[in-house]
Amino acid sequence: MYNFVNVISVWAIPVIIVFIPLYAAYRKIPVYESFVDGAKDGFDTAIRIIPHLVGMMVAISVFRASGAMELFVGWLKPVCEWIGVPTEVIPLALLRPITGAGSLAFTTDLISQFGPDSMIGRIASTIQGSTDTTLYVITVYFGAIGIRKAGYALKVGLISDAVGFVASIVICYLVFG
């Protein structure tokens, strides 16, 4: 089974890269012109979302630089220690819904400090893979298409992140014990 998965992982991207232009040629779709039109639309979208990105980056910087994150983690520390959650991963639970790059950097620091095979490294990696950058996604994608009422999407996204965080810890303890 491992060899089969390895072969698929090696050949998946080259097959897709070859298949798409061949299929487009079969359907008589102008591939290059379609690509250029998509790139133009992408550039326009990038220009429209820059204010939203700047606002999100400023909010993240203020949250971290003000010491609010450390204060919040300090409040949660006794409860986390009581239920057996490593307090080192709590900032990741706070950062992950906000920023992908920031949470990835934090995960990298945890793995560098504790090792990839430590429980903290495994939990951090599982959290990174099972949660999303909810606030970033809502800010960028909803801002790009002009949706102003994102209350339900925000609630569902943050609940999903919380479930992913808890499930990551439970599953890591069940699998790696």
PDB file of N, CA and C in Angstrom, residues 11-57:
ATOM      1  N   TRP A  11       3.421  10.919  -9.224  1.00  0.00           N
ATOM      2  CA  TRP A  11       2.871  11.150 -10.554  1.00  0.00           C
ATOM      3  C   TRP A  11       1.644  12.040 -10.602  1.00  0.00           C
ATOM      4  N   ALA A  12       1.027  12.389  -9.490  1.00  0.00           N
ATOM      5  CA  ALA A  12      -0.236  13.134  -9.502  1.00  0.00           C
ATOM      6  C   ALA A  12      -0.097  14.501 -10.173  1.00  0.00           C
ATOM      7  N   ILE A  13       0.863  15.294  -9.747  1.00  0.00           N
ATOM      8  CA  ILE A  13       1.010  16.648 -10.290  1.00  0.00           C
ATOM      9  C   ILE A  13       1.408  16.628 -11.771  1.00  0.00           C
ATOM     10  N   PRO A  14       2.416  15.835 -12.181  1.00  0.00           N
ATOM     11  CA  PRO A  14       2.724  15.820 -13.619  1.00  0.00           C
ATOM     12  C   PRO A  14       1.545  15.368 -14.490  1.00  0.00           C
ATOM     13  N   VAL A  15       0.778  14.398 -14.015  1.00  0.00           N
ATOM     14  CA  VAL A  15      -0.375  13.940 -14.795  1.00  0.00           C
ATOM     15  C   VAL A  15      -1.415  15.056 -14.915  1.00  0.00           C
ATOM     16  N   ILE A  16      -1.665  15.771 -13.839  1.00  0.00           N
ATOM     17  CA  ILE A  16      -2.634  16.874 -13.874  1.00  0.00           C
ATOM     18  C   ILE A  16      -2.143  17.980 -14.805  1.00  0.00           C
ATOM     19  N   ILE A  17      -0.860  18.307 -14.730  1.00  0.00           N
ATOM     20  CA  ILE A  17      -0.303  19.373 -15.566  1.00  0.00           C
ATOM     21  C   ILE A  17      -0.402  19.008 -17.043  1.00  0.00           C
ATOM     22  N   VAL A  18      -0.231  17.766 -17.382  1.00  0.00           N
ATOM     23  CA  VAL A  18      -0.351  17.336 -18.778  1.00  0.00           C
ATOM     24  C   VAL A  18      -1.821  17.188 -19.179  1.00  0.00           C
ATOM     25  N   PHE A  19      -2.648  16.675 -18.277  1.00  0.00           N
ATOM     26  CA  PHE A  19      -4.046  16.385 -18.600  1.00  0.00           C
ATOM     27  C   PHE A  19      -4.856  17.645 -18.906  1.00  0.00           C
ATOM     28  N   ILE A  20      -4.689  18.692 -18.115  1.00  0.00           N
ATOM     29  CA  ILE A  20      -5.529  19.887 -18.267  1.00  0.00           C
ATOM     30  C   ILE A  20      -5.356  20.539 -19.634  1.00  0.00           C
ATOM     31  N   PRO A  21      -4.136  20.811 -20.109  1.00  0.00           N
ATOM     32  CA  PRO A  21      -4.017  21.397 -21.455  1.00  0.00           C
ATOM     33  C   PRO A  21      -4.516  20.454 -22.568  1.00  0.00           C
ATOM     34  N   LEU A  22      -4.273  19.149 -22.397  1.00  0.00           N
ATOM     35  CA  LEU A  22      -4.764  18.212 -23.409  1.00  0.00           C
ATOM     36  C   LEU A  22      -6.290  18.189 -23.450  1.00  0.00           C
ATOM     37  N   TYR A  23      -6.913  18.195 -22.297  1.00  0.00           N
ATOM     38  CA  TYR A  23      -8.371  18.211 -22.246  1.00  0.00           C
ATOM     39  C   TYR A  23      -8.920  19.521 -22.810  1.00  0.00           C
ATOM     40  N   ALA A  24      -8.256  20.631 -22.496  1.00  0.00           N
ATOM     41  CA  ALA A  24      -8.674  21.929 -23.036  1.00  0.00           C
ATOM     42  C   ALA A  24      -8.530  21.957 -24.557  1.00  0.00           C
ATOM     43  N   ALA A  25      -7.455  21.386 -25.078  1.00  0.00           N
ATOM     44  CA  ALA A  25      -7.283  21.319 -26.529  1.00  0.00           C
ATOM     45  C   ALA A  25      -8.373  20.457 -27.157  1.00  0.00           C
ATOM     46  N   TYR A  26      -8.707  19.355 -26.517  1.00  0.00           N
ATOM     47  CA  TYR A  26      -9.781  18.478 -27.006  1.00  0.00           C
ATOM     48  C   TYR A  26     -11.106  19.232 -27.051  1.00  0.00           C
ATOM     49  N   ARG A  27     -11.365  20.056 -26.035  1.00  0.00           N
ATOM     50  CA  ARG A  27     -12.612  20.837 -25.976  1.00  0.00           C
ATOM     51  C   ARG A  27     -12.517  22.142 -26.758  1.00  0.00           C
ATOM     52  N   LYS A  28     -11.353  22.391 -27.394  1.00  0.00           N
ATOM     53  CA  LYS A  28     -11.087  23.596 -28.187  1.00  0.00           C
ATOM     54  C   LYS A  28     -11.221  24.877 -27.350  1.00  0.00           C
ATOM     55  N   ILE A  29     -10.669  24.813 -26.170  1.00  0.00           N
ATOM     56  CA  ILE A  29     -10.646  25.959 -25.265  1.00  0.00           C
ATOM     57  C   ILE A  29      -9.279  26.633 -25.400  1.00  0.00           C
ATOM     58  N   PRO A  30      -9.254  27.943 -25.641  1.00  0.00           N
ATOM     59  CA  PRO A  30      -7.960  28.636 -25.753  1.00  0.00           C
ATOM     60  C   PRO A  30      -7.297  28.748 -24.370  1.00  0.00           C
ATOM     61  N   VAL A  31      -6.362  27.871 -24.107  1.00  0.00           N
ATOM     62  CA  VAL A  31      -5.769  27.756 -22.773  1.00  0.00           C
ATOM     63  C   VAL A  31      -5.035  29.028 -22.368  1.00  0.00           C
ATOM     64  N   TYR A  32      -4.170  29.520 -23.208  1.00  0.00           N
ATOM     65  CA  TYR A  32      -3.369  30.687 -22.851  1.00  0.00           C
ATOM     66  C   TYR A  32      -4.242  31.913 -22.635  1.00  0.00           C
ATOM     67  N   GLU A  33      -5.202  32.144 -23.524  1.00  0.00           N
ATOM     68  CA  GLU A  33      -6.092  33.296 -23.388  1.00  0.00           C
ATOM     69  C   GLU A  33      -6.932  33.185 -22.112  1.00  0.00           C
ATOM     70  N   SER A  34      -7.380  31.978 -21.797  1.00  0.00           N
ATOM     71  CA  SER A  34      -8.136  31.766 -20.560  1.00  0.00           C
ATOM     72  C   SER A  34      -7.264  32.055 -19.348  1.00  0.00           C
ATOM     73  N   PHE A  35      -6.007  31.629 -19.409  1.00  0.00           N
ATOM     74  CA  PHE A  35      -5.074  31.894 -18.316  1.00  0.00           C
ATOM     75  C   PHE A  35      -4.864  33.393 -18.133  1.00  0.00           C
ATOM     76  N   VAL A  36      -4.650  34.110 -19.221  1.00  0.00           N
ATOM     77  CA  VAL A  36      -4.411  35.555 -19.148  1.00  0.00           C
ATOM     78  C   VAL A  36      -5.643  36.275 -18.595  1.00  0.00           C
ATOM     79  N   ASP A  37      -6.840  35.881 -19.045  1.00  0.00           N
ATOM     80  CA  ASP A  37      -8.065  36.490 -18.516  1.00  0.00           C
ATOM     81  C   ASP A  37      -8.196  36.230 -17.016  1.00  0.00           C
ATOM     82  N   GLY A  38      -7.900  35.023 -16.588  1.00  0.00           N
ATOM     83  CA  GLY A  38      -7.940  34.699 -15.166  1.00  0.00           C
ATOM     84  C   GLY A  38      -6.920  35.489 -14.373  1.00  0.00           C
ATOM     85  N   ALA A  39      -5.725  35.672 -14.929  1.00  0.00           N
ATOM     86  CA  ALA A  39      -4.687  36.462 -14.257  1.00  0.00           C
ATOM     87  C   ALA A  39      -5.117  37.919 -14.107  1.00  0.00           C
ATOM     88  N   LYS A  40      -5.766  38.465 -15.141  1.00  0.00           N
ATOM     89  CA  LYS A  40      -6.275  39.842 -15.048  1.00  0.00           C
ATOM     90  C   LYS A  40      -7.314  39.953 -13.935  1.00  0.00           C
ATOM     91  N   ASP A  41      -8.238  39.011 -13.890  1.00  0.00           N
ATOM     92  CA  ASP A  41      -9.250  39.022 -12.831  1.00  0.00           C
ATOM     93  C   ASP A  41      -8.605  38.869 -11.457  1.00  0.00           C
ATOM     94  N   GLY A  42      -7.587  38.024 -11.365  1.00  0.00           N
ATOM     95  CA  GLY A  42      -6.879  37.829 -10.100  1.00  0.00           C
ATOM     96  C   GLY A  42      -6.188  39.092  -9.642  1.00  0.00           C
ATOM     97  N   PHE A  43      -5.618  39.839 -10.577  1.00  0.00           N
ATOM     98  CA  PHE A  43      -4.956  41.090 -10.230  1.00  0.00           C
ATOM     99  C   PHE A  43      -5.968  42.098  -9.702  1.00  0.00           C
ATOM    100  N   ASP A  44      -7.113  42.211 -10.365  1.00  0.00           N
ATOM    101  CA  ASP A  44      -8.163  43.120  -9.894  1.00  0.00           C
ATOM    102  C   ASP A  44      -8.646  42.726  -8.499  1.00  0.00           C
ATOM    103  N   THR A  45      -8.799  41.439  -8.275  1.00  0.00           N
ATOM    104  CA  THR A  45      -9.217  40.958  -6.955  1.00  0.00           C
ATOM    105  C   THR A  45      -8.170  41.294  -5.901  1.00  0.00           C
ATOM    106  N   ALA A  46      -6.908  41.114  -6.246  1.00  0.00           N
ATOM    107  CA  ALA A  46      -5.829  41.427  -5.299  1.00  0.00           C
ATOM    108  C   ALA A  46      -5.859  42.902  -4.905  1.00  0.00           C
ATOM    109  N   ILE A  47      -6.112  43.770  -5.850  1.00  0.00           N
ATOM    110  CA  ILE A  47      -6.184  45.202  -5.547  1.00  0.00           C
ATOM    111  C   ILE A  47      -7.367  45.494  -4.619  1.00  0.00           C
ATOM    112  N   ARG A  48      -8.512  44.827  -4.844  1.00  0.00           N
ATOM    113  CA  ARG A  48      -9.696  45.068  -4.012  1.00  0.00           C
ATOM    114  C   ARG A  48      -9.525  44.567  -2.581  1.00  0.00           C
ATOM    115  N   ILE A  49      -8.724  43.506  -2.371  1.00  0.00           N
ATOM    116  CA  ILE A  49      -8.630  42.954  -1.020  1.00  0.00           C
ATOM    117  C   ILE A  49      -7.477  43.523  -0.205  1.00  0.00           C
ATOM    118  N   ILE A  50      -6.631  44.352  -0.802  1.00  0.00           N
ATOM    119  CA  ILE A  50      -5.493  44.910  -0.063  1.00  0.00           C
ATOM    120  C   ILE A  50      -5.938  45.642   1.207  1.00  0.00           C
ATOM    121  N   PRO A  51      -6.971  46.494   1.185  1.00  0.00           N
ATOM    122  CA  PRO A  51      -7.371  47.150   2.444  1.00  0.00           C
ATOM    123  C   PRO A  51      -7.791  46.151   3.523  1.00  0.00           C
ATOM    124  N   HIS A  52      -8.474  45.089   3.124  1.00  0.00           N
ATOM    125  CA  HIS A  52      -8.880  44.074   4.096  1.00  0.00           C
ATOM    126  C   HIS A  52      -7.660  43.371   4.691  1.00  0.00           C
ATOM    127  N   LEU A  53      -6.675  43.068   3.854  1.00  0.00           N
ATOM    128  CA  LEU A  53      -5.456  42.412   4.337  1.00  0.00           C
ATOM    129  C   LEU A  53      -4.679  43.315   5.292  1.00  0.00           C
ATOM    130  N   VAL A  54      -4.576  44.580   4.941  1.00  0.00           N
ATOM    131  CA  VAL A  54      -3.855  45.522   5.801  1.00  0.00           C
ATOM    132  C   VAL A  54      -4.535  45.616   7.163  1.00  0.00           C
ATOM    133  N   GLY A  55      -5.864  45.705   7.162  1.00  0.00           N
ATOM    134  CA  GLY A  55      -6.598  45.757   8.428  1.00  0.00           C
ATOM    135  C   GLY A  55      -6.359  44.522   9.272  1.00  0.00           C
ATOM    136  N   MET A  56      -6.379  43.352   8.638  1.00  0.00           N
ATOM    137  CA  MET A  56      -6.153  42.102   9.367  1.00  0.00           C
ATOM    138  C   MET A  56      -4.730  42.044   9.917  1.00  0.00           C
ATOM    139  N   MET A  57      -3.749  42.460   9.130  1.00  0.00           N
ATOM    140  CA  MET A  57      -2.353  42.435   9.588  1.00  0.00           C
ATOM    141  C   MET A  57      -2.148  43.376  10.774  1.00  0.00           C
TER     142      MET A  57
END
